[in-house]
Every structure is written in C-alpha cells, then in structure tokens.
mmCIF file of C-alpha atoms and ligand atoms in Angstrom:
data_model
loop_
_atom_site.group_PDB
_atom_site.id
_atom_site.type_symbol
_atom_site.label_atom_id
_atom_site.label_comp_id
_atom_site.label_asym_id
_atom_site.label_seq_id
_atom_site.Cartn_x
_atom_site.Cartn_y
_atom_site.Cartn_z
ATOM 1 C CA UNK D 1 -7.923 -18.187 -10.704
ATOM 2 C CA UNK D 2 -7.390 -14.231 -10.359
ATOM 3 C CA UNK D 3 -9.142 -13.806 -13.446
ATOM 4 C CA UNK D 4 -12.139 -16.183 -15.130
ATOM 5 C CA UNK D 5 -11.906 -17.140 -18.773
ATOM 6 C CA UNK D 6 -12.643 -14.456 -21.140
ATOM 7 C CA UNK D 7 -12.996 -11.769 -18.006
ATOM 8 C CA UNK D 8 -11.763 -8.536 -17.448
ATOM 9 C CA UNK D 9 -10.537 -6.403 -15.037
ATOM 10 C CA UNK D 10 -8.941 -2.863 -14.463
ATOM 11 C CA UNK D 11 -5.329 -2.825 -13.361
ATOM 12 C CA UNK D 12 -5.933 -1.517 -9.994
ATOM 13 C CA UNK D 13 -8.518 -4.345 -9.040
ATOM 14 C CA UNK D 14 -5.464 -6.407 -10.373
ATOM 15 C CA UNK D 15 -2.864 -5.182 -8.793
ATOM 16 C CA UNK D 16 -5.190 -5.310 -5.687
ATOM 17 C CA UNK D 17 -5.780 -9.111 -5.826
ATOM 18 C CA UNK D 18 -2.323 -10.283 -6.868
ATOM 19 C CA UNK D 19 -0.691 -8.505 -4.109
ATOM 20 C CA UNK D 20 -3.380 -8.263 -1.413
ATOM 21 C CA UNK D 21 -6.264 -11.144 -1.898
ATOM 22 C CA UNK D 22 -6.978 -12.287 1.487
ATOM 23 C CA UNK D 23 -5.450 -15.973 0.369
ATOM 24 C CA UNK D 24 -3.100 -15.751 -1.761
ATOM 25 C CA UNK D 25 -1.931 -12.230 -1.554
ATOM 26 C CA UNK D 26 1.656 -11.689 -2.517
ATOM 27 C CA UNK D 27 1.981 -9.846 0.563
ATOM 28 C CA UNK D 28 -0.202 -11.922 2.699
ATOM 29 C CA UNK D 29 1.769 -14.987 2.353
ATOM 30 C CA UNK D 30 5.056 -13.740 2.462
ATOM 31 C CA UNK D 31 7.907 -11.245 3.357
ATOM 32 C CA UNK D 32 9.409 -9.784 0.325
ATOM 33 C CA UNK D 33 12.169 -7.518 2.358
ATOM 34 C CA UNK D 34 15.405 -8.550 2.484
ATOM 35 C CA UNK D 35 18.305 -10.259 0.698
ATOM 36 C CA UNK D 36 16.711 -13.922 0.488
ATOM 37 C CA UNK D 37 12.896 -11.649 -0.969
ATOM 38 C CA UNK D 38 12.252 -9.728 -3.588
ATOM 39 C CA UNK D 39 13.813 -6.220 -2.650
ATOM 40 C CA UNK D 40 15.311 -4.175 0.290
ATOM 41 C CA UNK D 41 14.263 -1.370 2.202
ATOM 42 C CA UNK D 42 15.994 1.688 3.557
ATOM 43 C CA UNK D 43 15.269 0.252 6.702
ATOM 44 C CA UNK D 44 17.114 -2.530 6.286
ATOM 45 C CA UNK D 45 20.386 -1.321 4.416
ATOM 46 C CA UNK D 46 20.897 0.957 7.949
ATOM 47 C CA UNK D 47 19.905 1.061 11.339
ATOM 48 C CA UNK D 48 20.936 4.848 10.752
ATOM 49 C CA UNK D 49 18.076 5.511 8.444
ATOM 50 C CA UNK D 50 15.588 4.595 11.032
ATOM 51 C CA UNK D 51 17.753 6.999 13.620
ATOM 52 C CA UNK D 52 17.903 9.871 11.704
ATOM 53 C CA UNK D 53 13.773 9.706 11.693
ATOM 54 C CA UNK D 54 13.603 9.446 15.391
ATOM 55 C CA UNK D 55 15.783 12.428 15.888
ATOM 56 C CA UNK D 56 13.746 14.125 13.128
ATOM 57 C CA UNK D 57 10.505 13.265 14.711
ATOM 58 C CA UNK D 58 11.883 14.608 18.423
ATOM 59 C CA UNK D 59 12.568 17.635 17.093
ATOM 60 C CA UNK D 60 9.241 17.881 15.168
ATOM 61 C CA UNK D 61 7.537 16.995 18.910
ATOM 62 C CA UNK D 62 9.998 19.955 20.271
ATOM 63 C CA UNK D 63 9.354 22.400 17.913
ATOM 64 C CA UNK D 64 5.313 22.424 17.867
ATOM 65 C CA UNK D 65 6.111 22.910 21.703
ATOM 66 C CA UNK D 66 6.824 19.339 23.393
ATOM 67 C CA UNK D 67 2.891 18.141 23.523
ATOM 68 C CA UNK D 68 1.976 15.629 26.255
ATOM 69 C CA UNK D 69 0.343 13.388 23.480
ATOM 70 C CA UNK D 70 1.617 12.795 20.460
ATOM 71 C CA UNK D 71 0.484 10.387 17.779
ATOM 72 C CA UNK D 72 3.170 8.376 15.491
ATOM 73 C CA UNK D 73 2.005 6.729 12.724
ATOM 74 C CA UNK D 74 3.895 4.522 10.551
ATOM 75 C CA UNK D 75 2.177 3.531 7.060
ATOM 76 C CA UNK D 76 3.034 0.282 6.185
ATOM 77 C CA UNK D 77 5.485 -1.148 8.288
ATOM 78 C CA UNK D 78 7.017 -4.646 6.439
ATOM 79 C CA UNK D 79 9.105 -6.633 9.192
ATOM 80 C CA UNK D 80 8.534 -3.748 11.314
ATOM 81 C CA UNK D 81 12.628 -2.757 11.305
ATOM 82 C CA UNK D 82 12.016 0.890 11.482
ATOM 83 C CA UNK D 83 9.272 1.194 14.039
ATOM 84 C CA UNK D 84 11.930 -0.996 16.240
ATOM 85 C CA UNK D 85 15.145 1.230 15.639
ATOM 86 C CA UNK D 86 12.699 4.077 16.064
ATOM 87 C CA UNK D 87 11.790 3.128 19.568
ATOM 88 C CA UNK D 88 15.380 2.202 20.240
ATOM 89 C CA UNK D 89 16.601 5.497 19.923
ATOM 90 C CA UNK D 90 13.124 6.942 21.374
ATOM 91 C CA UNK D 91 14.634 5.388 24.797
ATOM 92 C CA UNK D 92 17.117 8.310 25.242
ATOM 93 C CA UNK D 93 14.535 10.735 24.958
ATOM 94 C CA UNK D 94 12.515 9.703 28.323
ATOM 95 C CA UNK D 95 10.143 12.748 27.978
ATOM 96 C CA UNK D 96 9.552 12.772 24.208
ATOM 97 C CA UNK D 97 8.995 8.731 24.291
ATOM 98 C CA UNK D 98 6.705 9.522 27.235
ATOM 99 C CA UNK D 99 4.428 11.623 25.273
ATOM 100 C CA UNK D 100 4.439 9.595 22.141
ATOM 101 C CA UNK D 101 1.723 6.780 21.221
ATOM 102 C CA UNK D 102 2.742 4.584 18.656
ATOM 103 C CA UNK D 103 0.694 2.787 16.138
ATOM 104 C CA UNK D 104 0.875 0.824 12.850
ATOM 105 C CA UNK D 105 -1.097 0.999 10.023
ATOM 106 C CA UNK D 106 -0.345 -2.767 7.952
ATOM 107 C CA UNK D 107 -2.740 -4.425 5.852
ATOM 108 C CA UNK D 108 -0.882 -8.021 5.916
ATOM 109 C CA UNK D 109 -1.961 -10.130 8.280
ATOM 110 C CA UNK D 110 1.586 -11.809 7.389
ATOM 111 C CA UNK D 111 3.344 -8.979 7.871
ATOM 112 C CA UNK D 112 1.460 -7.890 11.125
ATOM 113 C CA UNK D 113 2.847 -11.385 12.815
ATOM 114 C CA UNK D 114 6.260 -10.604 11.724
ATOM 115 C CA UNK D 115 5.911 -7.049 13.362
ATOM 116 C CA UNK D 116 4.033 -8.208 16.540
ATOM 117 C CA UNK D 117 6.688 -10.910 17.324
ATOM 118 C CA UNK D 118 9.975 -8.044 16.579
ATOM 119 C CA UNK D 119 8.092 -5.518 18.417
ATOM 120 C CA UNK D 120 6.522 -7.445 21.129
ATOM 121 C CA UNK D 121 8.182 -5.555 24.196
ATOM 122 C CA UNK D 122 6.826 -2.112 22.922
ATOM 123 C CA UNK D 123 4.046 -0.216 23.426
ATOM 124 C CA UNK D 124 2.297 -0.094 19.609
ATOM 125 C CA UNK D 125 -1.152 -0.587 18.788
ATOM 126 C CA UNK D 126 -1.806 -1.787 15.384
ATOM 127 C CA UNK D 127 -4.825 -0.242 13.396
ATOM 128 C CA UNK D 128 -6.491 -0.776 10.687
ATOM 129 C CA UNK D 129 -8.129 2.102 9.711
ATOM 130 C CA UNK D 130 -6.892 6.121 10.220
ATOM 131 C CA UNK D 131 -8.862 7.340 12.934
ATOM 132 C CA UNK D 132 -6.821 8.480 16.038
ATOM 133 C CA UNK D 133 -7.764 9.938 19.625
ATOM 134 C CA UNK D 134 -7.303 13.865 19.003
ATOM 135 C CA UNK D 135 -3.645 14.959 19.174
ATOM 136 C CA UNK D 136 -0.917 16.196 16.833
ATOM 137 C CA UNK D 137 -0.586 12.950 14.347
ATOM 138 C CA UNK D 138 2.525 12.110 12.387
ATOM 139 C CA UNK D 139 2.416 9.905 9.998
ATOM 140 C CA UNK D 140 5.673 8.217 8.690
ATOM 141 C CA UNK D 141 5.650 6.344 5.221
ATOM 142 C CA UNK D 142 9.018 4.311 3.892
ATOM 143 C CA UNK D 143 7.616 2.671 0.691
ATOM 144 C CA UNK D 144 4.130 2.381 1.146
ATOM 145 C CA UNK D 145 2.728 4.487 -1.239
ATOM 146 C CA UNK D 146 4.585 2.441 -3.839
ATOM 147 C CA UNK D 147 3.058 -0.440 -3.109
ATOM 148 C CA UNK D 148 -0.753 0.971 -3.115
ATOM 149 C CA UNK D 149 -2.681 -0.500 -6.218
ATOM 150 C CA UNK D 150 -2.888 2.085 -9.672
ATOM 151 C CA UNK D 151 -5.169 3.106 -12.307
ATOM 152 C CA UNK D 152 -3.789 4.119 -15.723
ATOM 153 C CA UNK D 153 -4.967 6.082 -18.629
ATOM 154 C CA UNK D 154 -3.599 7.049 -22.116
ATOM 155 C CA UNK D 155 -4.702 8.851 -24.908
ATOM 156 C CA UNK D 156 -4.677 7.967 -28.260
ATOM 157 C CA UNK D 157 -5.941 10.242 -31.081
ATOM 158 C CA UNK D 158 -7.765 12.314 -29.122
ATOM 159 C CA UNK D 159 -9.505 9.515 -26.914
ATOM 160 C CA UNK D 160 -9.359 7.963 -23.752
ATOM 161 C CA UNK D 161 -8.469 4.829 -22.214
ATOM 162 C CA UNK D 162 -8.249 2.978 -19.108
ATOM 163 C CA UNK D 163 -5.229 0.132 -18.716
ATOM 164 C CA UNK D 164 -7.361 -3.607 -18.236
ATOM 165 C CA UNK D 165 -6.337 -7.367 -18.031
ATOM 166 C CA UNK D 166 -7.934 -9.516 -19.880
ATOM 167 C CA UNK D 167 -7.951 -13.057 -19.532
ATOM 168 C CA UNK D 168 -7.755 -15.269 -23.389
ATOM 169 C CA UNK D 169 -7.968 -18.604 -23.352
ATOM 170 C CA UNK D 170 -5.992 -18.674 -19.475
ATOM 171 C CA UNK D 171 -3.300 -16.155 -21.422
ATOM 172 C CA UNK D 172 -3.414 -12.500 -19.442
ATOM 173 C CA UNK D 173 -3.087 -9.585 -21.625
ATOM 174 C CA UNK D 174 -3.530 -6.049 -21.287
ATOM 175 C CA UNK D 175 -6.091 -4.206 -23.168
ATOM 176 C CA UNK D 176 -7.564 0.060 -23.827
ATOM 177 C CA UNK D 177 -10.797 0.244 -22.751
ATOM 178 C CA UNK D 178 -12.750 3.755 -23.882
ATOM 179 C CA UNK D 179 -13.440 6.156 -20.740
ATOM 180 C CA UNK D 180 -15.385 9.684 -20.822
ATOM 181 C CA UNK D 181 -12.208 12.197 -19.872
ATOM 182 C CA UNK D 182 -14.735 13.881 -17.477
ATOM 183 C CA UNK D 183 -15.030 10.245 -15.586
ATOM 184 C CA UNK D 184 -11.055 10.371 -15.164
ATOM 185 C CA UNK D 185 -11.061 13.599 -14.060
ATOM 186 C CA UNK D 186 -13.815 13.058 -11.362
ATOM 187 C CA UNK D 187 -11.202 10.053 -10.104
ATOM 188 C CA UNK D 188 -8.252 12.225 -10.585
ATOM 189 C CA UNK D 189 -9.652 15.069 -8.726
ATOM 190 C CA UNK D 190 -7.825 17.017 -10.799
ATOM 191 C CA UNK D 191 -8.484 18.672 -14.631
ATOM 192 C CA UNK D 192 -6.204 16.717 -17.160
ATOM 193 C CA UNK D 193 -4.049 19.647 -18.777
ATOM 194 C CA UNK D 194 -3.976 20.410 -22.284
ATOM 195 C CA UNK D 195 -1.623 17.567 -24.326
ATOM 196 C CA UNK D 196 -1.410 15.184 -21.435
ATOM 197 C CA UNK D 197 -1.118 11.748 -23.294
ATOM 198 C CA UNK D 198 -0.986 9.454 -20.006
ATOM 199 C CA UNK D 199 -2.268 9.312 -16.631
ATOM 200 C CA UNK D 200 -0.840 6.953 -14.239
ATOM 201 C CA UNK D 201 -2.455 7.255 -10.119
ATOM 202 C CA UNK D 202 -3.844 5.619 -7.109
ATOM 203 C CA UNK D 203 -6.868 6.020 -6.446
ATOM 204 C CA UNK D 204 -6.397 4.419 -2.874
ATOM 205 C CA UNK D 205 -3.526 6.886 -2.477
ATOM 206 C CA UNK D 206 -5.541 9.515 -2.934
ATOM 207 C CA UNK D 207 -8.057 8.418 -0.752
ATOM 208 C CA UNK D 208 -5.438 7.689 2.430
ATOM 209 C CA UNK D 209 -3.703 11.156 1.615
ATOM 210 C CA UNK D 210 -7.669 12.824 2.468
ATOM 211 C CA UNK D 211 -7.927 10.889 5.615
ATOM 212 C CA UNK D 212 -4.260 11.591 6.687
ATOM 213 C CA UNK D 213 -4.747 15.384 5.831
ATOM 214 C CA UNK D 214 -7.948 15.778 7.383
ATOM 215 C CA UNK D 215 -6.016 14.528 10.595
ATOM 216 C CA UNK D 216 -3.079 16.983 10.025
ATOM 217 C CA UNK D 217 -5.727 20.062 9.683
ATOM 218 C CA UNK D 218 -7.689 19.297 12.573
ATOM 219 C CA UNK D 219 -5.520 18.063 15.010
ATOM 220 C CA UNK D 220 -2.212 19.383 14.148
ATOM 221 C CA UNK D 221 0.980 16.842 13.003
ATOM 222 C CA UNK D 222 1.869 16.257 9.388
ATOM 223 C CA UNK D 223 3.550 13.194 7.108
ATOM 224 C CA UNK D 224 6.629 12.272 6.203
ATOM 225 C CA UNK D 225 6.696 10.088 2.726
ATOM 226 C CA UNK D 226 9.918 8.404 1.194
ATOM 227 C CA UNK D 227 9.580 6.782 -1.478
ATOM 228 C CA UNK D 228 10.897 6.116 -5.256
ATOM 229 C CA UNK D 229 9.607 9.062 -7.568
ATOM 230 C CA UNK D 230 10.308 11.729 -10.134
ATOM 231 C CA UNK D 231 8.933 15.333 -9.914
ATOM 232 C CA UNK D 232 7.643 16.367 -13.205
ATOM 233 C CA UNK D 233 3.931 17.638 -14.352
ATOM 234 C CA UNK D 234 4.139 14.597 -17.087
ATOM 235 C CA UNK D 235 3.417 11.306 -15.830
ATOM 236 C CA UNK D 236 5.143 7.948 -17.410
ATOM 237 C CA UNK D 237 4.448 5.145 -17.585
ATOM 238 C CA UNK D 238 6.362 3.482 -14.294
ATOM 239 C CA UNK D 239 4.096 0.177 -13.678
ATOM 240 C CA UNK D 240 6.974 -2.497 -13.103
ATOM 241 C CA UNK D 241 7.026 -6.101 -10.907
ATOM 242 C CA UNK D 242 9.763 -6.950 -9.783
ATOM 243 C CA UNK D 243 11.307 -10.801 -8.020
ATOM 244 C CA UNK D 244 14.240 -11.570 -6.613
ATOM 245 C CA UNK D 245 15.729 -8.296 -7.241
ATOM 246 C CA UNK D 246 15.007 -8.123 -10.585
ATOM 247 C CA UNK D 247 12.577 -7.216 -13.227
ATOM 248 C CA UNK D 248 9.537 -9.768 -13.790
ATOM 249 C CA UNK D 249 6.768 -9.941 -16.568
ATOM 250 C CA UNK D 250 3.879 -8.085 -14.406
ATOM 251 C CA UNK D 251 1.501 -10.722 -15.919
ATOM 252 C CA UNK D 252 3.666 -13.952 -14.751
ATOM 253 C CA UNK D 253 4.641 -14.988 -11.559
ATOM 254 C CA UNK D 254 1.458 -14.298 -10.297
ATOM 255 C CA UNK D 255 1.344 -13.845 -6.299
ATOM 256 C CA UNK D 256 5.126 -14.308 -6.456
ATOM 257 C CA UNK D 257 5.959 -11.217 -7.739
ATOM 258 C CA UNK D 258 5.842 -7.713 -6.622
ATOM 259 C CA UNK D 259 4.219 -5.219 -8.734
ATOM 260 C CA UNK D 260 4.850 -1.642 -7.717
ATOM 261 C CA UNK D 261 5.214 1.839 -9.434
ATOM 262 C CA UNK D 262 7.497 5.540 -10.004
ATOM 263 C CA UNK D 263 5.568 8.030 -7.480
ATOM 264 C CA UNK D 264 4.770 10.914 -9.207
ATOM 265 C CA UNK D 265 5.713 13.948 -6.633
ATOM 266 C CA UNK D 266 4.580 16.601 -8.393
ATOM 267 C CA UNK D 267 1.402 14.948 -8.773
ATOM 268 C CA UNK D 268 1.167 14.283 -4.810
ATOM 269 C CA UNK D 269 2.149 17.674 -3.857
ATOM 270 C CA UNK D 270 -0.877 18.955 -5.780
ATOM 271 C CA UNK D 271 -2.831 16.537 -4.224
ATOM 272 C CA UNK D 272 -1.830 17.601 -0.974
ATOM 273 C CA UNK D 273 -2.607 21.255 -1.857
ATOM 274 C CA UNK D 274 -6.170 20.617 -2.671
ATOM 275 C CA UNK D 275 -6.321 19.103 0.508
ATOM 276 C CA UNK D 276 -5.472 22.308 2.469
ATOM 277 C CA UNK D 277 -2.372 21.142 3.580
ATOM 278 C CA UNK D 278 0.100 23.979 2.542
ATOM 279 C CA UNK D 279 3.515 23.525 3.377
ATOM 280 C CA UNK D 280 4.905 21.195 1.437
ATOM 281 C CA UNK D 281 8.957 20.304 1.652
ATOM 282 C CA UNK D 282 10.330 18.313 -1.052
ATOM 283 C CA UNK D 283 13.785 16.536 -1.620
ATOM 284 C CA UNK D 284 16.445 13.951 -1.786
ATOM 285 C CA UNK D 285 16.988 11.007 0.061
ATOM 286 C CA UNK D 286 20.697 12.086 -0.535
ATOM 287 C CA UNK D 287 20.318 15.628 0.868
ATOM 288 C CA UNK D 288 17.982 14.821 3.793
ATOM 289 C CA UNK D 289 19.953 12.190 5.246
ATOM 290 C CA UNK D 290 23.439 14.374 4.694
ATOM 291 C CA UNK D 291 21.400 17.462 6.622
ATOM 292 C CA UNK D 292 20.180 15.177 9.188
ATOM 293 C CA UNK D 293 23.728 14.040 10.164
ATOM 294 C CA UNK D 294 23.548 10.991 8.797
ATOM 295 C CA UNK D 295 27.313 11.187 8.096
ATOM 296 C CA UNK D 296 28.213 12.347 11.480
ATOM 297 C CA UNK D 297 26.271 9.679 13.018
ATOM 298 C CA UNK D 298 28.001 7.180 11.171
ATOM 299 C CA UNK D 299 31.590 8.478 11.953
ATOM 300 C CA UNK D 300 30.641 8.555 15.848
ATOM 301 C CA UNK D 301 29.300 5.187 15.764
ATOM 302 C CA UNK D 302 32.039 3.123 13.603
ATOM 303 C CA UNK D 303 34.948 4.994 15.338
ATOM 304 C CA UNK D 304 36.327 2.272 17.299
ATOM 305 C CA UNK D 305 34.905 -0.429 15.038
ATOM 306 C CA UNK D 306 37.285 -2.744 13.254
ATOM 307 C CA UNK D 307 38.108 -1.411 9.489
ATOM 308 C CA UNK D 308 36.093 -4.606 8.088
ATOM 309 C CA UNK D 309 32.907 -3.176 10.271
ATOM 310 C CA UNK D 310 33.425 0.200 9.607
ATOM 311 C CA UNK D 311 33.670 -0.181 5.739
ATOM 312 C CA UNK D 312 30.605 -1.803 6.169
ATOM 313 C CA UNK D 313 28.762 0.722 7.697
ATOM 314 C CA UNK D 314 29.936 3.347 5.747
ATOM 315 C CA UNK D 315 29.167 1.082 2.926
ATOM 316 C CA UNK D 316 25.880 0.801 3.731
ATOM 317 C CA UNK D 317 25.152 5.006 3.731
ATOM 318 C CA UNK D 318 26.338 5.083 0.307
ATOM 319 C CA UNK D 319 23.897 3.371 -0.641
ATOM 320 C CA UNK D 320 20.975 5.047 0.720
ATOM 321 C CA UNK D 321 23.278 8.704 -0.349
ATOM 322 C CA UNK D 322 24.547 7.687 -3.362
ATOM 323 C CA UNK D 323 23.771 9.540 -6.866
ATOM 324 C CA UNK D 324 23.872 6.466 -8.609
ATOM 325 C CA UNK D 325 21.902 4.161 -6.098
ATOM 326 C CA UNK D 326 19.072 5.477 -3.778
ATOM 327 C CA UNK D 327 20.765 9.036 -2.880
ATOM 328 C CA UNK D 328 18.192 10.984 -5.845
ATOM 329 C CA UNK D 329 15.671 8.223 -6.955
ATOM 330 C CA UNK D 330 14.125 8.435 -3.722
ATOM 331 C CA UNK D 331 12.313 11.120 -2.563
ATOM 332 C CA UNK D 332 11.271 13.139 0.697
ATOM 333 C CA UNK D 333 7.778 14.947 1.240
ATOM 334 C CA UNK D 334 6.969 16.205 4.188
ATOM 335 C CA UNK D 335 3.822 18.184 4.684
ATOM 336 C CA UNK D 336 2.141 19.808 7.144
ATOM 337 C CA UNK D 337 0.746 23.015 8.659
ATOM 338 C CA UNK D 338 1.907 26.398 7.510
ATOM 339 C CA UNK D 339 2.168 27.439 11.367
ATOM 340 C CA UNK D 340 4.300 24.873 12.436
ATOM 341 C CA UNK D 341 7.109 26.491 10.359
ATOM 342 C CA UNK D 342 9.251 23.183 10.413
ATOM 343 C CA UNK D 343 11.346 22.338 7.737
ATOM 344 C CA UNK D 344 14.358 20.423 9.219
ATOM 345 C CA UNK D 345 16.492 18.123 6.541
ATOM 346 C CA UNK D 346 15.119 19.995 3.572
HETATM 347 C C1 SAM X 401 7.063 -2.065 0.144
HETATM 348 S S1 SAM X 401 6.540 -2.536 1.721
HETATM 349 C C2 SAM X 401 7.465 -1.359 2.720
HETATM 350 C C3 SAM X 401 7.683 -1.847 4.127
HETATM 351 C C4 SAM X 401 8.457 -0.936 5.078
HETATM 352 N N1 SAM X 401 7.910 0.373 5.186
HETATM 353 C C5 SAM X 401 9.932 -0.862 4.717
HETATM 354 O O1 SAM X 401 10.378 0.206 4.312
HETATM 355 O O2 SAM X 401 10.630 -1.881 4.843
HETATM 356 C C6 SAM X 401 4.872 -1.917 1.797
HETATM 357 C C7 SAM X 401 4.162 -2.114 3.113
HETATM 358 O O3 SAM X 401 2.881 -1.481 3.072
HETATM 359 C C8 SAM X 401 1.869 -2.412 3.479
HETATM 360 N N2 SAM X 401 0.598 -2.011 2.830
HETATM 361 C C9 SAM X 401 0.331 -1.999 1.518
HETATM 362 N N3 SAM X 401 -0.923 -1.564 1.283
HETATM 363 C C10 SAM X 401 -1.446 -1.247 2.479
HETATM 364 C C11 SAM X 401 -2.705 -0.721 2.905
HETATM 365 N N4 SAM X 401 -3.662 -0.436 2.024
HETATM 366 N N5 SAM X 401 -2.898 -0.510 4.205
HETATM 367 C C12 SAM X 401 -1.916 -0.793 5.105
HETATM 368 N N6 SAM X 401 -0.716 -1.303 4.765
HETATM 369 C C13 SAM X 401 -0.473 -1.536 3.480
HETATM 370 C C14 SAM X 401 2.443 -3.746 3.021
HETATM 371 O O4 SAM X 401 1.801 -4.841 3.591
HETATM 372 C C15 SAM X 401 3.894 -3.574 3.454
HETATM 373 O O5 SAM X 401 4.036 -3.739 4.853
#
C-alpha cells in the first residue's frame, strides 16, 4: 500500500513513490512512450527532432572553439530514441563525435535496459549522479523536468498551505495542511511576491538545476531544456496524470498512470539566475525547430520519397511545429555562460 490507513503524505513524496518506488514504480516497471503507452515524445514523432539537436550541439562544440573533450549529457533518456538519432548523425561529424563523451542520466532501472539494449553499439556511460571529469558539459533535457516529483502551496485568507494525500478508510484524498510562509520560501529559494495565491515547484528540480549549473560555471557548457510550460510570474495549478493518452484521476490508477505537471519558465529562468548562470534564451518549440532547418531538412530528406512517405514525414513536423499541437506549448531554455555568446535557434 503507497499510503497506510489514516496516513499522510505531501504530494511530492507521492508523486515520488507512485512513479518511482523501487517496486512498483510507474516508471520502473514500464515504458510509457509510444503509441501502445501512455504518451509520446518529440523524439519519437521525428527522427528530425533528434537531428536538429545534434547539429545544434556541433555547432555549440564549434563555437566555444572545437574542445578535444566535450561532455553530453542527456537528462532522462526514456527508450533512449534521441541519444540514438543523436549519435547517428554525430557519425558525419568524425572530429566533433571524436571529442564528445556521452552519458545518460536515467533513474529507471526499466528504462536503463531498454536504452542499454537500443544503444548497445555506442560509446555511453550511464550515471547516476551529476558529477563529470572536468570539461565543457552539456546537458540535454526532452521531458524530464516534467516528470520530476512537485510540491504545492496555496493561500487561503491570508494563510498557507501545503497540497497532502491522505489516506480514509483505503479512499485517497487530498488535504491543506498549515505551513509558516518563511518555511516555503526557504524551499522556494525565492521570496513569495505580494498577492501570490499559489505556488506550484520541484524541489528536486531545483536541486538538479544547482548541480547542473555549478557544472556550467566551472567547467564551461550549458543546458538545453524542452519541455511543456507557460512563461508567466503566476503559477497555476498544472498537476495532471495522464493514461493512455488521456486524462486520469491523479489518485486512481495508481502505478499505472503518469502524473506530471505545466513547467513554469519564468519561474526556472529565475532559478537559473540565482544560480549565476546568466544567459538565458527562451522560446518555441515552433520557432526553434523552423530556425534550425527543421523544414529544410525535411524537404531534402522526403524528396524522392513516395507521396504516402512524404506526407508522412511532413506530417509528423507539424506536429512538433504546429500552433495548435506542440509548436507553442512546448518550450526551449537554453542557458549558459555569458561569454560563450551562443544563441543559435532562438
Ligand atoms: C517523460 S520521460 C521523457 C523521456 C525522453 N526524454 C523522451 O523525450 O522520450 C522522463 C524520463 O526521465 C527519467 N527520470 C525521471 N526522474 C529522474 C531522475 N530523478 N533522475 C534521472 N532520470 C529521471 C524517467 O525515467 C524517464 O526516462
């Protein structure tokens, strides 16, 4: 039982034992990606989403002047599609690939075997904590920060709450328990401004962003996030699970569900400024793909394709570019070092 009778338990804990308890994990017992799971990835609508990275992180390589060592991260890595289309188009760039050490960061053990098997000709080394040999470090995140466990907190006449589960008679429900503002803002790391109602964050997050940009200061590199998000100073309420594709009661389905949440960019960009890191790029999925070439690419690649193949592929970029589908929803940050001056797709 995740939860004994009549026990409670903040939604982060929560979220961290229905999705990543050791047994019965909802990620440690299964893969979620793909049409027969729970959702799809970027990844996994395109091989083109994966190239477009690889060019992007040659030309990051090039520009802070072709380094003999160069560390790529990649945060979370599911069935380990884009580290392999990475590395795929890695093998036209002889010098570039020669210079590069690859490495995963993945929690699932699942997952991990799923990776290991698709990736089993390359040279990765899989990790499990964010300490790397001391060389420019780029870290590359599709979806992970989504899927890290959150804390919320709303206020209600002038007092403040934290988001638990409580567990009635084997029923879950959620509950507001009191919390001392000054204890939110010491997790926060930030000062809650004057009429913010709700507070919505992971505190994990958080604490990979200070590893990552302790990295990026020291040894030079920087990280490149997509993810789903909005960029506003007022959080919302985002928590949602989700199965097959569509929406689930968070507190059913238990380990068969996926619980995830909106990231907050605004929120992360500040973040990332108190962490000295201080250029920060935001935008579109829609706009970094189209200034990456993605279009190009695409039109290159499908020209002597059949028109059934060709619709396809073309059908598949619309969906990562479209308005209406991924194109705005998701999000790019990249950060890094002011001296680096590299800004390419934004
Ligand atoms: C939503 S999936 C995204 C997978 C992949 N990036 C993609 O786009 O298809 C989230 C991934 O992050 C991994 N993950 C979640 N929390 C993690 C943690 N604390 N440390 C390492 N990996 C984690 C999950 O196991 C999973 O591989």
């Amino acid at each position: 039982m995740i939860l004994k009778k009549d026990s409670t338990i903040p939604l982060d804990k929560f979220i961290d034992k229905v999705l990543y308890d050791k047994n019965k994990g909802y990620y440690m017992n299964s893969n979620p990606i793909g049409a027969g799971g729970d959702f799809i990835t970027s990844p996994n609508i395109s091989i083109m989403f994966s190239e477009m990275i690889a060019v992007w992180l040659i030309s990051f390589w090039e520009k802070i002047g072709c380094p003999k060592n160069i560390n790529i991260v990649e945060l979370g890595a599911g069935n380990g599609e884009m580290m392999y289309q990475i590395l795929n188009t890695f093998k036209k760039f002889k010098n570039c690939k020669k210079s590069s050490n690859f490495f995963i960061f993945e929690k699932s053990r699942y997952l991990k075997k799923i990776q290991k098997r698709k990736l089993k000709f390359e040279n990765i080394k899989w990790v499990n904590n964010l300490k790397f040999s001391k060389f420019p470090t780029i870290f590359i995140a599709n979806e992970f920060f989504d899927a890290l466990p959150i804390k919320q907190f709303v206020n209600k006449k002038n007092t403040w709450y934290e988001k638990y589960i409580v567990n009635k008679n084997n029923s879950f429900n959620f509950f507001d328990k009191k919390i001392k503002k000054e204890a939110i803002e010491k997790l926060l790391k930030h000062k809650i401004f004057k009429n913010q109602k709700f507070i919505e964050f992971s505190p994990l997050g958080n604490k990979i962003l200070g590893s990552i940009t302790n990295i990026i200061r020291k040894n030079n590199g920087g990280l490149l996030i997509f993810d789903y998000g909005y960029n506003s100073r007022i959080m919302f309420d985002t928590l949602q699970s989700v199965k097959k594709h569509k929406k689930n009661n968070l507190l059913k389905n238990i380990y068969k569900a996926d619980i995830t949440y909106l990231i907050n960019f605004n929120f992360l960009k500040e973040t990332i400024k108190k962490l000295k890191i201080s250029s920060i790029n935001l935008t579109t999925q829609r706009k970094f793909l189209l200034k990456m070439g993605i279009l190009e690419r695409a039109e290159i690649v499908s020209k002597n394709m059949p028109f059934s193949k060709k619709s396809d592929v073309h059908f598949r970029i619309k969906r990562l570019i479209d308005k209406k589908q991924m194109g705005t929803l998701f999000k790019v940050l990249f950060a890094t070092n002011k001296k680096n001056n590299f800004s390419l797709g934004f």
